[in-house]
Every structure is written in C-alpha cells, then in structure tokens.
mmCIF file of C-alpha atoms in Angstrom:
data_model
loop_
_atom_site.group_PDB
_atom_site.id
_atom_site.type_symbol
_atom_site.label_atom_id
_atom_site.label_comp_id
_atom_site.label_asym_id
_atom_site.label_seq_id
_atom_site.Cartn_x
_atom_site.Cartn_y
_atom_site.Cartn_z
ATOM 1 C CA GLU T 9 2.525 19.356 19.121
ATOM 2 C CA VAL T 10 -0.268 19.228 17.006
ATOM 3 C CA GLN T 11 -0.655 15.751 15.088
ATOM 4 C CA LEU T 12 -3.881 14.337 12.759
ATOM 5 C CA MET T 13 -2.746 10.663 12.113
ATOM 6 C CA GLU T 14 -5.124 8.884 9.137
ATOM 7 C CA SER T 15 -5.710 5.616 9.248
ATOM 8 C CA GLY T 16 -8.123 2.985 7.085
ATOM 9 C CA GLY T 17 -7.180 3.365 3.683
ATOM 10 C CA GLY T 18 -6.881 0.246 1.756
ATOM 11 C CA LEU T 19 -7.798 -1.142 -1.392
ATOM 12 C CA VAL T 20 -11.241 -2.057 -2.181
ATOM 13 C CA GLN T 21 -13.759 -3.035 -4.996
ATOM 14 C CA PRO T 22 -16.320 -0.899 -6.505
ATOM 15 C CA GLY T 23 -19.333 -0.578 -4.588
ATOM 16 C CA GLY T 24 -17.509 -1.484 -1.284
ATOM 17 C CA SER T 25 -17.354 0.523 2.051
ATOM 18 C CA LEU T 26 -14.447 1.487 4.079
ATOM 19 C CA ARG T 27 -14.306 3.738 7.147
ATOM 20 C CA LEU T 28 -11.445 6.549 7.661
ATOM 21 C CA SER T 29 -10.077 7.586 11.125
ATOM 22 C CA CYS T 30 -8.661 10.932 11.853
ATOM 23 C CA ALA T 31 -6.739 10.789 15.374
ATOM 24 C CA ALA T 32 -5.658 14.047 16.445
ATOM 25 C CA SER T 33 -3.504 15.144 19.588
ATOM 26 C CA GLY T 34 -1.467 18.255 20.808
ATOM 27 C CA PHE T 35 -4.196 20.656 20.657
ATOM 28 C CA THR T 36 -7.813 20.865 22.396
ATOM 29 C CA PHE T 37 -9.448 18.967 19.650
ATOM 30 C CA SER T 38 -13.278 19.914 20.562
ATOM 31 C CA SER T 39 -12.620 23.696 19.873
ATOM 32 C CA TYR T 40 -11.970 23.187 15.945
ATOM 33 C CA HIS T 41 -13.648 22.559 12.845
ATOM 34 C CA ILE T 42 -12.066 19.107 10.789
ATOM 35 C CA ASN T 43 -11.945 18.605 7.118
ATOM 36 C CA TRP T 44 -11.871 15.786 4.873
ATOM 37 C CA VAL T 45 -9.159 16.950 1.347
ATOM 38 C CA ARG T 46 -8.641 14.658 -0.814
ATOM 39 C CA GLN T 47 -5.901 13.853 -3.933
ATOM 40 C CA ALA T 48 -6.486 11.631 -6.799
ATOM 41 C CA PRO T 49 -3.570 10.189 -8.663
ATOM 42 C CA GLY T 50 -2.258 13.084 -11.167
ATOM 43 C CA LYS T 51 -4.839 16.136 -9.794
ATOM 44 C CA GLY T 52 -5.278 18.254 -7.260
ATOM 45 C CA LEU T 53 -6.968 18.664 -4.110
ATOM 46 C CA GLU T 54 -10.501 18.504 -3.375
ATOM 47 C CA TRP T 55 -12.157 19.302 -0.190
ATOM 48 C CA ILE T 56 -15.459 16.444 0.282
ATOM 49 C CA SER T 57 -16.305 16.838 3.833
ATOM 50 C CA GLY T 58 -16.227 19.081 7.100
ATOM 51 C CA ILE T 59 -17.820 18.916 10.318
ATOM 52 C CA THR T 60 -17.903 21.547 12.994
ATOM 53 C CA ASN T 61 -16.486 21.283 16.471
ATOM 54 C CA ALA T 62 -19.605 19.797 18.090
ATOM 55 C CA GLY T 63 -20.058 18.010 15.621
ATOM 56 C CA GLY T 64 -23.349 19.489 14.922
ATOM 57 C CA GLY T 65 -22.759 20.897 10.862
ATOM 58 C CA LYS T 66 -21.905 18.529 8.545
ATOM 59 C CA TYR T 67 -20.755 19.226 4.931
ATOM 60 C CA TYR T 68 -20.453 17.407 1.994
ATOM 61 C CA ALA T 69 -18.890 17.462 -1.566
ATOM 62 C CA GLU T 70 -21.716 16.891 -4.287
ATOM 63 C CA SER T 71 -19.096 13.944 -5.473
ATOM 64 C CA VAL T 72 -19.726 12.098 -2.090
ATOM 65 C CA LYS T 73 -22.806 13.289 -0.820
ATOM 66 C CA GLY T 74 -25.636 10.534 -0.083
ATOM 67 C CA ARG T 75 -22.263 7.713 0.037
ATOM 68 C CA PHE T 76 -19.681 9.116 2.843
ATOM 69 C CA THR T 77 -20.317 10.618 6.552
ATOM 70 C CA ILE T 78 -18.553 12.401 8.682
ATOM 71 C CA SER T 79 -18.558 11.598 12.669
ATOM 72 C CA ARG T 80 -16.892 12.782 15.432
ATOM 73 C CA ASP T 81 -16.057 12.065 18.736
ATOM 74 C CA ASN T 82 -14.708 14.350 21.136
ATOM 75 C CA THR T 83 -14.078 12.052 24.299
ATOM 76 C CA LYS T 84 -11.430 10.385 21.801
ATOM 77 C CA ASN T 85 -10.194 12.796 19.874
ATOM 78 C CA THR T 86 -11.248 10.956 16.504
ATOM 79 C CA VAL T 87 -13.301 11.887 13.459
ATOM 80 C CA TRP T 88 -14.223 9.019 10.916
ATOM 81 C CA LEU T 89 -15.185 9.022 7.435
ATOM 82 C CA GLN T 90 -17.473 6.235 6.426
ATOM 83 C CA MET T 91 -17.283 6.073 3.063
ATOM 84 C CA ASN T 92 -20.166 3.479 1.146
ATOM 85 C CA SER T 93 -20.670 2.181 -2.263
ATOM 86 C CA LEU T 94 -16.892 3.375 -3.709
ATOM 87 C CA LYS T 95 -15.888 3.957 -7.253
ATOM 88 C CA SER T 96 -12.938 4.161 -9.392
ATOM 89 C CA GLU T 97 -13.153 7.736 -9.109
ATOM 90 C CA ASP T 98 -12.819 7.764 -5.492
ATOM 91 C CA THR T 99 -9.515 5.996 -5.560
ATOM 92 C CA ALA T 100 -6.585 8.816 -3.915
ATOM 93 C CA LEU T 101 -4.692 10.205 -1.234
ATOM 94 C CA TYR T 102 -7.243 10.863 1.960
ATOM 95 C CA PHE T 103 -6.188 13.511 4.669
ATOM 96 C CA CYS T 104 -7.859 15.291 7.455
ATOM 97 C CA THR T 105 -6.885 18.733 7.916
ATOM 98 C CA ARG T 106 -7.356 21.414 11.007
ATOM 99 C CA ARG T 107 -9.903 24.144 9.979
ATOM 100 C CA VAL T 108 -9.243 27.556 10.912
ATOM 101 C CA ASP T 109 -10.313 31.083 10.004
ATOM 102 C CA GLY T 110 -8.745 30.985 6.451
ATOM 103 C CA GLY T 111 -7.703 27.529 5.820
ATOM 104 C CA MET T 112 -6.242 24.587 6.955
ATOM 105 C CA ASP T 113 -3.445 24.564 9.360
ATOM 106 C CA TYR T 114 -2.263 21.484 9.870
ATOM 107 C CA TRP T 115 -2.712 18.352 7.848
ATOM 108 C CA GLY T 116 -2.045 14.317 8.788
ATOM 109 C CA LYS T 117 0.190 12.329 6.099
ATOM 110 C CA GLY T 118 -2.690 10.914 4.552
ATOM 111 C CA THR T 119 -4.053 7.485 4.120
ATOM 112 C CA LEU T 120 -4.235 6.025 0.362
ATOM 113 C CA VAL T 121 -7.811 4.382 -0.823
ATOM 114 C CA THR T 122 -7.757 2.184 -3.759
ATOM 115 C CA VAL T 123 -10.670 0.984 -5.338
ATOM 116 C CA SER T 124 -10.359 -1.187 -8.109
ATOM 117 C CA THR T 125 -11.451 -4.947 -8.958
#
C-alpha cells in the first residue's frame, strides 16, 4: 500500500523556521518525483515545490523561492522541506504528493503549519 506521511508542522512566529518531513512507503521511492502542495485556510491548493526522483532537479513556486529548500534521501525514503523566514501567509496545511505523468496520484494527510505571534 502506497503511503505518504507528513510531519513537522506546528506553530511558529513570523521569521521563524520549520522543517517538514514526508516519509514514504509501499512503492519504489527512488523512481518517483515528489511534490509539496499547500492549502491555506479558505483557499485552493498551491503547488510550492518539487524534487526529481534522484534529487538532481529542484523546483519552487515564486512565493517560496529563496526561503524554502526541498531535499530527499532515497536511502531513507524521505523528502524534507526546510522552511525559513516564515510569513503569516505561509500558514496552511502542507501535503506531500507523488508525481506521475499527468498529475499527482497519492497524497499524504497533511501537516499543519501556523505562522503567528
């Protein structure tokens, strides 16, 4: 069974940092690109970052470029999202997803990030 499990969310002050983790199981992790997608309260889904299967390609939305860093370790079946200089507008439910041709076929349940004083 394919599973993606996010962790690492929480409450952080503006300007702070968090590191999200996505632990994968049930498939050949090193064969798949992985994305991070978020949903802010009352808003739609926003793709924010992606990493290719071997980790050589990393991509970011303009809204997070320069502040967030994606990485992966295929020996640990894990992808991370290091989030620095957090802003209130980064408050959202963060999902990791498995990318396939044409879209994203599996999603985790999400981890909540709240940026607030």
